[in-house]
């Protein structure tokens, strides 16, 4: 750290907006759907027409509660919605309904491992709010902007961390863990390209050993986790150079420009009093009783790290594989489906982690939607284990399963791929080979036993890889040594 930043330490706090995957909006019955005909999913409530009254979506509250409880935060029994006033063309109401001093969730932490080091980043708050619409600036540069209000009123949670993060890499790892948690909880798709997850980064620097924080800037327009990491790196170095040359950091909001790899000043930082927050008069206090909290808590799914630990003990697989297999909930589910019909965890982990994941990646789909189903993988693995087919042939069968979607049994039968484990078939082949290669037989018998591999290779070639390797080894040894 000292070497990297010249005696300075970065201090980072992240604000993440996550779109909740409810069917309808937070204060009206309009559908939430990405990519619909512009302005087709609106009503007087989400357009903020005079006299229209918001009604809170219970599911949105429940999703927020899930995330709060999953990360060890506490849900307030009473929380209050507030108007955040500002003008923007894609915010027709002139205010956003958010939460201010009484957010639905407080506390908790995101924990992750980076470079064998356990890190815990505390959370200040998780609050509910509505999204604004979208301004579309034509790429051809025509002098107008279009406004799509479909997104108005989409439920969001804003997750605000304490300034506990100490490097751009930690920020990246934090975001990965946050996204994974949201996805495991089925609360948010985490799709950044669709704007379902958005991140603003606050950053300051201070001399190592200093107890107080420096002045921060806020980075916006970060469209991927990699951009967050790069923008932070840029901004940390800018601040350090500024301070070293006698300047002072000003509290501003910066826009990351991915093309030029620089951050541009957008505006001086607004303070919360600039928004003139006041309690939303059209909504009552949100009351969440302890029974409801207990029910949501009881329904929480097993999260990635707990699941990985269980995979190691229950299926006897390596820690590394357990981490790979629990990366997403659907992958972990797939693995467990295979394991409901197959008993060799490590063999399944090896196959799923390599062959299957590569094929799924090629297909560009979610593993849960992949057409080769877990029962067929279990069937294939059982046939390898029982020796009906070799591991090598299994790869060919799998390639065919990917193309045709057929069951392993019918592919093996159709293509005649069964492993040859019959002495009366293998012996004549081996005898013929020995007769045809007297030189190599002599070499072997004079002690140059490394020609053994040559004979194995020949048998495999003759049988198109279908000979049972253990039997080939045994038979060859018997004939050559005997
Ligand atoms: P605001 O109300 O202006 O958004 P908050 O106090 O809510 O300010 O903090 C917003 C974010 O900025 C939080 O994630 C917090 O961790 C982070 N933050 C606060 N002070 C600093 C600082 N000095 N350096 C880096 N990040 C900071
Ligand atoms: Mg803020
Ligand atoms: Zn609506």
Short mmCIF file of C-alpha atoms and ligand atoms in Angstrom, two decimals:
data_model
loop_
_atom_site.label_atom_id
_atom_site.label_comp_id
_atom_site.label_asym_id
_atom_site.label_seq_id
_atom_site.Cartn_x
_atom_site.Cartn_y
_atom_site.Cartn_z
CA UNK A 1 0.00 0.00 0.00
CA UNK A 2 2.74 2.45 0.95
CA UNK A 3 4.62 1.80 -2.23
CA UNK A 4 1.52 1.88 -4.35
CA UNK A 5 0.22 5.26 -3.19
CA UNK A 6 3.28 7.13 -2.02
CA UNK A 7 2.46 7.31 1.66
CA UNK A 8 -1.25 7.93 1.10
CA UNK A 9 -4.19 5.69 1.86
CA UNK A 10 -7.40 5.78 -0.19
CA UNK A 11 -10.75 5.84 1.63
CA UNK A 12 -13.74 4.69 -0.37
CA UNK A 13 -17.48 4.44 0.29
CA UNK A 14 -19.92 3.10 -2.31
CA UNK A 15 -23.56 3.91 -2.99
CA UNK A 16 -25.24 1.17 -4.99
CA UNK A 17 -28.71 1.35 -6.52
CA UNK A 18 -30.30 -2.03 -7.12
CA UNK A 19 -33.52 -2.41 -9.07
CA UNK A 20 -35.89 -4.78 -7.30
CA UNK A 21 -37.26 -7.49 -9.56
CA UNK A 22 -40.93 -6.99 -8.73
CA UNK A 23 -43.60 -7.40 -11.42
CA UNK A 24 -45.08 -3.98 -10.81
CA UNK A 25 -43.82 -0.56 -9.81
CA UNK A 26 -43.33 0.67 -6.26
CA UNK A 27 -46.32 3.02 -5.98
CA UNK A 28 -48.69 1.94 -8.80
CA UNK A 29 -49.76 -1.17 -10.70
CA UNK A 30 -47.77 -0.44 -13.88
CA UNK A 31 -45.66 -3.33 -15.07
CA UNK A 32 -41.86 -3.17 -14.76
CA UNK A 33 -40.34 -4.35 -18.01
CA UNK A 34 -37.06 -3.53 -19.65
CA UNK A 35 -37.12 -2.68 -23.36
CA UNK A 36 -40.89 -2.12 -23.70
CA UNK A 37 -42.32 0.43 -26.15
CA UNK A 38 -41.28 3.84 -24.72
CA UNK A 39 -43.88 5.51 -22.48
CA UNK A 40 -46.25 2.53 -22.72
CA UNK A 41 -45.92 1.54 -19.06
CA UNK A 42 -47.12 4.65 -17.29
CA UNK A 43 -50.16 5.91 -15.38
CA UNK A 44 -51.17 9.07 -13.51
CA UNK A 45 -49.33 7.90 -10.39
CA UNK A 46 -45.91 7.25 -11.88
CA UNK A 47 -46.24 10.31 -14.12
CA UNK A 48 -46.99 12.35 -11.00
CA UNK A 49 -50.18 13.88 -12.36
CA UNK A 50 -51.96 16.17 -9.88
CA UNK A 51 -54.23 14.31 -7.48
CA UNK A 52 -52.87 10.83 -8.16
CA UNK A 53 -52.01 8.96 -4.97
CA UNK A 54 -49.20 6.41 -4.45
CA UNK A 55 -49.83 3.03 -2.82
CA UNK A 56 -46.80 1.09 -1.58
CA UNK A 57 -45.92 -2.26 -3.18
CA UNK A 58 -45.60 -4.83 -0.38
CA UNK A 59 -43.29 -7.07 -2.41
CA UNK A 60 -40.79 -4.22 -2.79
CA UNK A 61 -40.68 -3.86 1.00
CA UNK A 62 -40.20 -7.59 1.37
CA UNK A 63 -37.33 -7.64 -1.12
CA UNK A 64 -35.62 -4.79 0.71
CA UNK A 65 -36.12 -6.67 3.99
CA UNK A 66 -34.54 -9.80 2.52
CA UNK A 67 -31.37 -7.94 1.60
CA UNK A 68 -31.20 -6.08 4.91
CA UNK A 69 -31.59 -9.26 6.96
CA UNK A 70 -29.27 -11.31 4.75
CA UNK A 71 -26.37 -8.93 5.38
CA UNK A 72 -27.05 -8.74 9.12
CA UNK A 73 -28.71 -5.34 9.16
CA UNK A 74 -31.79 -4.37 11.12
CA UNK A 75 -35.19 -3.53 9.69
CA UNK A 76 -36.84 -0.52 11.31
CA UNK A 77 -40.32 -1.16 12.69
CA UNK A 78 -41.26 2.29 11.46
CA UNK A 79 -39.73 3.97 8.47
CA UNK A 80 -40.74 7.07 6.60
CA UNK A 81 -40.83 8.02 2.94
CA UNK A 82 -39.59 11.46 2.03
CA UNK A 83 -39.72 13.76 -0.95
CA UNK A 84 -36.37 14.56 -2.49
CA UNK A 85 -36.94 17.63 -4.62
CA UNK A 86 -35.03 18.27 -7.79
CA UNK A 87 -35.81 19.04 -11.38
CA UNK A 88 -34.88 16.76 -14.23
CA UNK A 89 -36.61 16.19 -17.60
CA UNK A 90 -37.04 12.48 -16.81
CA UNK A 91 -38.59 13.21 -13.41
CA UNK A 92 -41.96 14.78 -14.28
CA UNK A 93 -43.11 15.04 -10.65
CA UNK A 94 -40.21 17.34 -9.78
CA UNK A 95 -39.43 15.13 -6.82
CA UNK A 96 -38.47 11.58 -6.11
CA UNK A 97 -40.05 9.56 -3.33
CA UNK A 98 -37.16 8.23 -1.28
CA UNK A 99 -36.33 7.77 2.38
CA UNK A 100 -34.27 10.16 4.43
CA UNK A 101 -33.71 10.05 8.18
CA UNK A 102 -35.75 6.91 8.82
CA UNK A 103 -34.71 4.36 6.18
CA UNK A 104 -36.16 0.85 6.18
CA UNK A 105 -32.77 -0.73 6.94
CA UNK A 106 -29.69 0.17 8.97
CA UNK A 107 -26.37 -1.51 9.71
CA UNK A 108 -25.08 -4.88 8.59
CA UNK A 109 -21.99 -5.61 6.50
CA UNK A 110 -20.76 -7.15 3.30
CA UNK A 111 -17.96 -9.62 3.97
CA UNK A 112 -15.60 -11.09 1.44
CA UNK A 113 -12.17 -12.64 1.04
CA UNK A 114 -9.50 -10.91 -1.02
CA UNK A 115 -5.93 -12.25 -1.27
CA UNK A 116 -6.61 -14.67 1.61
CA UNK A 117 -7.62 -11.70 3.71
CA UNK A 118 -11.07 -11.42 5.28
CA UNK A 119 -12.64 -8.00 4.87
CA UNK A 120 -15.84 -6.60 6.31
CA UNK A 121 -17.38 -3.41 4.90
CA UNK A 122 -20.07 -1.94 7.13
CA UNK A 123 -23.31 -0.57 5.73
CA UNK A 124 -24.79 2.72 6.84
CA UNK A 125 -28.28 2.20 5.45
CA UNK A 126 -30.46 0.49 2.90
CA UNK A 127 -33.43 2.55 1.82
CA UNK A 128 -36.33 2.21 -0.60
CA UNK A 129 -36.96 4.69 -3.38
CA UNK A 130 -38.44 5.03 -6.85
CA UNK A 131 -36.42 5.31 -10.01
CA UNK A 132 -36.72 8.21 -12.48
CA UNK A 133 -37.30 7.86 -16.24
CA UNK A 134 -34.62 7.75 -18.87
CA UNK A 135 -33.32 10.48 -21.17
CA UNK A 136 -32.24 9.20 -24.56
CA UNK A 137 -29.68 11.25 -26.43
CA UNK A 138 -29.62 10.18 -30.10
CA UNK A 139 -26.21 8.81 -31.03
CA UNK A 140 -26.31 10.54 -34.41
CA UNK A 141 -26.01 13.80 -32.51
CA UNK A 142 -29.38 15.27 -33.53
CA UNK A 143 -30.11 18.33 -31.40
CA UNK A 144 -32.86 16.84 -29.23
CA UNK A 145 -33.32 14.48 -26.34
CA UNK A 146 -36.10 11.93 -25.97
CA UNK A 147 -37.63 10.99 -22.66
CA UNK A 148 -38.91 7.49 -21.82
CA UNK A 149 -40.91 7.44 -18.60
CA UNK A 150 -41.41 3.67 -18.39
CA UNK A 151 -38.75 3.44 -15.69
CA UNK A 152 -40.45 6.07 -13.48
CA UNK A 153 -41.55 4.39 -10.27
CA UNK A 154 -39.44 1.26 -10.65
CA UNK A 155 -38.54 0.11 -7.13
CA UNK A 156 -34.94 0.54 -6.04
CA UNK A 157 -32.96 -0.02 -2.91
CA UNK A 158 -29.98 2.19 -2.29
CA UNK A 159 -27.23 0.44 -0.36
CA UNK A 160 -24.80 2.89 1.24
CA UNK A 161 -21.53 1.63 2.66
CA UNK A 162 -19.39 3.13 5.36
CA UNK A 163 -16.08 4.52 4.07
CA UNK A 164 -14.44 1.19 4.99
CA UNK A 165 -12.98 0.30 1.59
CA UNK A 166 -9.24 0.90 1.19
CA UNK A 167 -8.39 0.16 -2.44
CA UNK A 168 -9.99 -0.02 -5.90
CA UNK A 169 -9.58 -3.80 -5.84
CA UNK A 170 -11.45 -4.00 -2.57
CA UNK A 171 -14.20 -1.89 -4.12
CA UNK A 172 -14.39 -4.38 -6.98
CA UNK A 173 -14.54 -7.39 -4.63
CA UNK A 174 -17.21 -5.65 -2.55
CA UNK A 175 -19.37 -5.12 -5.62
CA UNK A 176 -18.97 -8.72 -6.77
CA UNK A 177 -20.09 -9.96 -3.37
CA UNK A 178 -22.96 -7.47 -3.19
CA UNK A 179 -24.24 -8.50 -6.61
CA UNK A 180 -23.93 -12.20 -5.80
CA UNK A 181 -25.93 -11.69 -2.60
CA UNK A 182 -28.70 -9.78 -4.40
CA UNK A 183 -28.89 -12.53 -7.01
CA UNK A 184 -28.96 -15.36 -4.47
CA UNK A 185 -31.84 -13.59 -2.74
CA UNK A 186 -33.75 -13.22 -6.03
CA UNK A 187 -34.06 -9.55 -5.23
CA UNK A 188 -32.23 -8.04 -8.21
CA UNK A 189 -30.91 -9.50 -11.48
CA UNK A 190 -27.64 -7.57 -11.03
CA UNK A 191 -27.60 -6.82 -14.75
CA UNK A 192 -25.51 -3.65 -15.08
CA UNK A 193 -26.01 -3.37 -18.82
CA UNK A 194 -29.72 -2.95 -18.26
CA UNK A 195 -29.07 -0.53 -15.42
CA UNK A 196 -30.45 -2.94 -12.83
CA UNK A 197 -27.38 -2.26 -10.73
CA UNK A 198 -25.70 1.17 -10.60
CA UNK A 199 -22.84 2.39 -8.49
CA UNK A 200 -21.56 5.80 -7.39
CA UNK A 201 -18.16 5.87 -5.72
CA UNK A 202 -17.00 8.32 -3.05
CA UNK A 203 -13.27 8.60 -2.58
CA UNK A 204 -10.75 10.59 -0.57
CA UNK A 205 -7.12 10.10 0.37
CA UNK A 206 -5.20 10.70 3.59
CA UNK A 207 -1.63 10.25 4.76
CA UNK A 208 -1.14 6.74 6.13
CA UNK A 209 -1.60 6.83 9.90
CA UNK A 210 -3.97 9.80 9.80
CA UNK A 211 -7.13 9.36 11.89
CA UNK A 212 -9.32 11.81 10.00
CA UNK A 213 -10.74 11.56 6.52
CA UNK A 214 -9.77 13.81 3.66
CA UNK A 215 -12.24 15.68 1.44
CA UNK A 216 -14.03 13.31 -0.89
CA UNK A 217 -15.20 13.48 -4.46
CA UNK A 218 -18.03 11.42 -5.90
CA UNK A 219 -17.67 9.50 -9.16
CA UNK A 220 -20.73 8.84 -11.30
CA UNK A 221 -21.47 7.17 -14.62
CA UNK A 222 -19.69 3.93 -13.75
CA UNK A 223 -21.17 1.30 -16.05
CA UNK A 224 -19.30 -1.78 -14.94
CA UNK A 225 -17.32 -3.00 -11.95
CA UNK A 226 -14.14 -2.68 -14.02
CA UNK A 227 -14.99 0.97 -14.69
CA UNK A 228 -15.47 1.53 -10.96
CA UNK A 229 -12.01 0.10 -10.31
CA UNK A 230 -10.36 2.13 -13.07
CA UNK A 231 -12.12 5.38 -12.21
CA UNK A 232 -11.12 5.04 -8.56
CA UNK A 233 -7.50 4.38 -9.51
CA UNK A 234 -7.51 7.50 -11.66
CA UNK A 235 -9.16 9.68 -9.05
CA UNK A 236 -6.93 8.47 -6.19
CA UNK A 237 -3.82 9.39 -8.18
CA UNK A 238 -5.29 12.74 -9.19
CA UNK A 239 -6.03 13.63 -5.57
CA UNK A 240 -2.58 12.55 -4.37
CA UNK A 241 -0.80 14.55 -7.06
CA UNK A 242 -2.95 17.56 -6.28
CA UNK A 243 -2.16 17.40 -2.57
CA UNK A 244 1.54 16.82 -3.17
CA UNK A 245 1.73 19.88 -5.39
CA UNK A 246 0.23 21.98 -2.61
CA UNK A 247 -3.39 21.97 -3.79
CA UNK A 248 -6.53 20.88 -1.97
CA UNK A 249 -9.28 18.49 -3.04
CA UNK A 250 -12.65 20.13 -3.52
CA UNK A 251 -15.85 18.28 -2.77
CA UNK A 252 -17.28 17.75 -6.24
CA UNK A 253 -19.21 15.27 -8.34
CA UNK A 254 -17.24 13.84 -11.25
CA UNK A 255 -18.39 11.97 -14.33
CA UNK A 256 -16.20 9.09 -15.44
CA UNK A 257 -15.43 9.23 -19.14
CA UNK A 258 -14.58 5.71 -20.26
CA UNK A 259 -13.32 6.86 -23.68
CA UNK A 260 -10.75 9.31 -22.41
CA UNK A 261 -10.17 7.38 -19.14
CA UNK A 262 -10.55 10.55 -17.15
CA UNK A 263 -13.07 12.00 -14.71
CA UNK A 264 -14.73 15.27 -15.63
CA UNK A 265 -16.18 17.74 -13.20
CA UNK A 266 -19.97 17.65 -13.34
CA UNK A 267 -21.05 19.95 -10.55
CA UNK A 268 -20.05 21.00 -7.10
CA UNK A 269 -21.38 18.43 -4.66
CA UNK A 270 -24.93 19.01 -3.55
CA UNK A 271 -25.72 18.70 0.13
CA UNK A 272 -28.78 16.94 1.44
CA UNK A 273 -30.34 20.30 2.42
CA UNK A 274 -30.26 21.28 -1.26
CA UNK A 275 -32.98 18.69 -1.86
CA UNK A 276 -35.37 20.15 0.70
CA UNK A 277 -36.32 16.70 1.97
CA UNK A 278 -39.64 16.53 3.80
CA UNK A 279 -41.87 13.59 4.82
CA UNK A 280 -44.01 12.41 1.89
CA UNK A 281 -47.53 13.61 2.77
CA UNK A 282 -49.25 11.08 0.49
CA UNK A 283 -47.87 7.99 2.25
CA UNK A 284 -48.31 6.78 5.80
CA UNK A 285 -45.44 5.60 7.96
CA UNK A 286 -44.25 2.17 6.83
CA UNK A 287 -44.90 -0.22 9.71
CA UNK A 288 -43.08 -3.54 9.80
CA UNK A 289 -43.84 -5.72 12.79
CA UNK A 290 -41.50 -8.30 14.27
CA UNK A 291 -43.59 -11.23 13.01
CA UNK A 292 -43.13 -10.11 9.44
CA UNK A 293 -39.41 -9.65 10.00
CA UNK A 294 -39.21 -13.16 11.49
CA UNK A 295 -41.06 -14.67 8.52
CA UNK A 296 -38.77 -13.01 5.98
CA UNK A 297 -35.73 -14.08 7.96
CA UNK A 298 -36.94 -17.68 8.13
CA UNK A 299 -37.39 -17.71 4.34
CA UNK A 300 -33.87 -16.53 3.51
CA UNK A 301 -32.05 -18.95 1.21
CA UNK A 302 -28.65 -20.39 1.98
CA UNK A 303 -26.10 -17.89 0.59
CA UNK A 304 -23.03 -18.64 -1.50
CA UNK A 305 -20.39 -18.98 1.22
CA UNK A 306 -22.51 -21.15 3.48
CA UNK A 307 -23.42 -23.30 0.52
CA UNK A 308 -19.78 -23.70 -0.51
CA UNK A 309 -18.86 -24.81 3.01
CA UNK A 310 -21.67 -27.36 2.94
CA UNK A 311 -20.63 -28.63 -0.50
CA UNK A 312 -17.14 -29.37 0.83
CA UNK A 313 -18.43 -31.40 3.77
CA UNK A 314 -21.46 -33.01 2.12
CA UNK A 315 -20.00 -33.91 -1.28
CA UNK A 316 -16.32 -34.08 -0.40
CA UNK A 317 -15.22 -31.66 -3.11
CA UNK A 318 -12.26 -29.29 -3.02
CA UNK A 319 -12.78 -25.78 -1.63
CA UNK A 320 -11.79 -24.26 -4.93
CA UNK A 321 -14.47 -26.25 -6.79
CA UNK A 322 -17.05 -25.42 -4.15
CA UNK A 323 -16.37 -21.71 -4.71
CA UNK A 324 -16.72 -22.11 -8.49
CA UNK A 325 -19.92 -24.12 -8.19
CA UNK A 326 -21.60 -21.67 -5.82
CA UNK A 327 -20.73 -18.62 -7.89
CA UNK A 328 -24.37 -18.36 -8.93
CA UNK A 329 -27.38 -19.90 -7.31
CA UNK A 330 -28.47 -21.56 -10.55
CA UNK A 331 -25.08 -23.23 -11.01
CA UNK A 332 -25.16 -24.49 -7.42
CA UNK A 333 -28.69 -25.78 -8.01
CA UNK A 334 -27.54 -27.54 -11.17
CA UNK A 335 -24.71 -29.26 -9.31
CA UNK A 336 -27.04 -30.38 -6.54
CA UNK A 337 -29.51 -31.76 -9.08
CA UNK A 338 -26.72 -33.85 -10.57
CA UNK A 339 -25.74 -35.00 -7.08
CA UNK A 340 -29.28 -36.14 -6.35
CA UNK A 341 -28.67 -38.93 -8.89
CA UNK A 342 -24.93 -39.46 -8.70
CA UNK A 343 -22.59 -40.15 -5.80
CA UNK A 344 -19.11 -38.95 -6.77
CA UNK A 345 -18.98 -35.26 -5.90
CA UNK A 346 -15.47 -34.53 -7.14
CA UNK A 347 -16.11 -36.26 -10.49
CA UNK A 348 -19.28 -34.20 -10.94
CA UNK A 349 -17.48 -31.01 -9.88
CA UNK A 350 -14.70 -31.66 -12.39
CA UNK A 351 -17.16 -32.19 -15.22
CA UNK A 352 -19.46 -29.32 -14.44
CA UNK A 353 -16.58 -26.94 -13.76
CA UNK A 354 -14.92 -27.64 -17.10
CA UNK A 355 -16.89 -29.31 -19.94
CA UNK A 356 -20.33 -28.12 -18.96
CA UNK A 357 -19.43 -24.54 -18.07
CA UNK A 358 -17.48 -24.16 -21.30
CA UNK A 359 -20.48 -25.37 -23.32
CA UNK A 360 -22.87 -23.11 -21.44
CA UNK A 361 -20.55 -20.17 -22.04
CA UNK A 362 -20.41 -21.00 -25.75
CA UNK A 363 -24.18 -21.08 -25.89
CA UNK A 364 -24.34 -17.70 -24.16
CA UNK A 365 -27.22 -18.69 -21.89
CA UNK A 366 -27.90 -18.92 -18.17
CA UNK A 367 -27.13 -22.41 -16.88
CA UNK A 368 -30.67 -22.76 -15.54
CA UNK A 369 -31.94 -22.38 -19.12
CA UNK A 370 -29.38 -24.70 -20.69
CA UNK A 371 -30.91 -27.50 -22.74
CA UNK A 372 -28.63 -30.24 -21.39
CA UNK A 373 -30.29 -31.06 -18.10
CA UNK A 374 -28.71 -32.31 -14.85
CA UNK A 375 -30.27 -35.79 -15.11
CA UNK A 376 -28.48 -36.38 -18.43
CA UNK A 377 -25.16 -35.24 -16.94
CA UNK A 378 -25.68 -37.55 -13.97
CA UNK A 379 -26.45 -40.40 -16.37
CA UNK A 380 -23.30 -39.71 -18.40
CA UNK A 381 -21.12 -39.58 -15.27
CA UNK A 382 -22.57 -42.86 -14.00
CA UNK A 383 -21.62 -44.56 -17.25
CA UNK A 384 -18.04 -43.30 -16.93
CA UNK A 385 -17.86 -44.45 -13.35
CA UNK A 386 -19.17 -47.94 -14.12
CA UNK A 387 -16.69 -48.27 -16.99
CA UNK A 388 -19.30 -48.49 -19.74
CA UNK A 389 -17.53 -45.62 -21.51
CA UNK A 390 -14.14 -44.01 -20.96
CA UNK A 391 -13.68 -40.42 -19.86
CA UNK A 392 -12.46 -39.57 -23.32
CA UNK A 393 -15.49 -41.08 -25.05
CA UNK A 394 -17.69 -39.28 -22.54
CA UNK A 395 -16.46 -36.01 -23.98
CA UNK A 396 -17.56 -37.11 -27.45
CA UNK A 397 -20.94 -38.21 -26.12
CA UNK A 398 -21.31 -34.89 -24.35
CA UNK A 399 -20.47 -32.99 -27.55
CA UNK A 400 -23.30 -34.88 -29.20
CA UNK A 401 -25.65 -34.17 -26.28
CA UNK A 402 -24.93 -30.47 -26.77
CA UNK A 403 -25.83 -30.68 -30.46
CA UNK A 404 -28.82 -33.02 -30.40
CA UNK A 405 -30.01 -32.82 -26.82
CA UNK A 406 -30.33 -36.62 -26.87
CA UNK A 407 -29.85 -38.81 -23.82
CA UNK A 408 -26.39 -40.38 -23.34
CA UNK A 409 -27.78 -43.94 -23.66
CA UNK A 410 -29.19 -43.37 -27.14
CA UNK A 411 -26.03 -41.60 -28.36
CA UNK A 412 -23.78 -44.40 -27.06
CA UNK A 413 -25.99 -47.02 -28.70
CA UNK A 414 -26.43 -45.18 -31.98
CA UNK A 415 -22.71 -44.55 -32.37
CA UNK A 416 -21.53 -47.85 -30.90
CA UNK A 417 -19.37 -46.11 -28.31
CA UNK A 418 -19.52 -48.63 -25.49
CA UNK A 419 -16.21 -49.31 -23.84
CA UNK A 420 -14.67 -52.64 -24.85
CA UNK A 421 -14.14 -54.60 -21.63
CA UNK A 422 -14.30 -58.03 -23.15
CA UNK A 423 -11.11 -60.15 -22.96
CA UNK A 424 -12.09 -62.20 -26.00
CA UNK A 425 -12.17 -59.02 -28.09
CA UNK A 426 -9.08 -57.33 -26.66
CA UNK A 427 -6.75 -60.35 -26.58
CA UNK A 428 -6.69 -61.01 -30.34
CA UNK A 429 -6.07 -57.33 -31.03
CA UNK A 430 -3.14 -57.28 -28.64
CA UNK A 431 -1.69 -60.52 -30.01
CA UNK A 432 -1.86 -59.18 -33.54
CA UNK A 433 -0.08 -56.01 -32.46
CA UNK A 434 2.74 -57.87 -30.75
CA UNK A 435 3.23 -60.06 -33.81
CA UNK A 436 3.39 -57.03 -36.05
CA UNK A 437 5.99 -55.23 -33.88
CA UNK A 438 8.70 -57.73 -32.94
CA UNK A 439 11.34 -54.98 -32.63
CA UNK A 440 9.43 -53.16 -29.94
CA UNK A 441 8.63 -56.39 -28.16
CA UNK A 442 12.37 -57.17 -28.06
CA UNK A 443 13.13 -53.69 -26.78
CA UNK A 444 10.62 -54.08 -24.00
CA UNK A 445 11.95 -57.45 -22.99
CA UNK A 446 15.53 -56.11 -22.93
CA UNK A 447 14.45 -53.63 -20.25
CA UNK A 448 13.39 -50.61 -22.34
CA UNK A 449 9.97 -50.69 -20.75
CA UNK A 450 9.08 -47.21 -21.98
CA UNK A 451 7.84 -48.77 -25.26
CA UNK A 452 4.89 -49.97 -23.20
CA UNK A 453 3.13 -46.68 -23.93
CA UNK A 454 3.54 -47.33 -27.64
CA UNK A 455 1.53 -50.57 -27.37
CA UNK A 456 -1.22 -48.95 -25.29
CA UNK A 457 -1.50 -46.18 -27.88
CA UNK A 458 -1.80 -48.72 -30.69
CA UNK A 459 -4.60 -50.65 -28.98
CA UNK A 460 -6.49 -47.41 -28.37
CA UNK A 461 -6.03 -46.42 -31.97
CA UNK A 462 -7.37 -49.72 -33.24
CA UNK A 463 -10.41 -49.55 -30.95
CA UNK A 464 -11.12 -45.86 -31.61
CA UNK A 465 -10.45 -45.13 -27.96
CA UNK A 466 -13.04 -47.60 -26.77
CA UNK A 467 -10.82 -50.19 -25.14
CA UNK A 468 -11.01 -50.30 -21.36
CA UNK A 469 -7.62 -48.80 -20.42
CA UNK A 470 -7.21 -50.78 -17.18
CA UNK A 471 -7.80 -54.04 -19.00
CA UNK A 472 -5.48 -53.08 -21.85
CA UNK A 473 -2.73 -52.38 -19.34
CA UNK A 474 -3.23 -55.68 -17.57
CA UNK A 475 -3.41 -57.75 -20.73
CA UNK A 476 -0.38 -56.10 -22.30
CA UNK A 477 1.69 -56.62 -19.16
CA UNK A 478 0.69 -60.26 -19.01
CA UNK A 479 1.61 -60.90 -22.66
CA UNK A 480 4.86 -58.88 -22.68
CA UNK A 481 6.16 -60.09 -19.32
CA UNK A 482 4.93 -63.63 -19.72
P1 LIG B 1 -24.28 12.18 1.21
O1 LIG B 1 -25.46 12.35 2.08
O2 LIG B 1 -23.65 13.44 0.79
O3 LIG B 1 -24.48 11.22 0.08
P2 LIG B 1 -23.17 10.29 3.07
O4 LIG B 1 -22.64 10.66 4.41
O5 LIG B 1 -24.46 9.59 2.98
O6 LIG B 1 -23.16 11.56 2.17
O7 LIG B 1 -22.07 9.39 2.38
C1 LIG B 1 -22.19 8.97 1.09
C2 LIG B 1 -21.08 8.01 0.82
O8 LIG B 1 -19.82 8.66 0.91
C3 LIG B 1 -21.03 6.85 1.80
O9 LIG B 1 -20.85 5.66 1.09
C4 LIG B 1 -19.82 7.15 2.65
O10 LIG B 1 -19.17 5.97 3.06
C5 LIG B 1 -18.93 7.90 1.69
N1 LIG B 1 -18.02 8.83 2.36
C6 LIG B 1 -18.30 9.71 3.32
N2 LIG B 1 -17.20 10.43 3.66
C7 LIG B 1 -16.18 9.96 2.90
C8 LIG B 1 -14.80 10.29 2.77
N3 LIG B 1 -14.22 11.26 3.48
N4 LIG B 1 -14.06 9.60 1.87
C9 LIG B 1 -14.63 8.65 1.13
N5 LIG B 1 -15.91 8.30 1.20
C10 LIG B 1 -16.69 8.96 2.06
MG1 LIG B 2 -25.81 9.98 -1.04
ZN1 LIG B 3 -47.81 3.77 -13.06
#
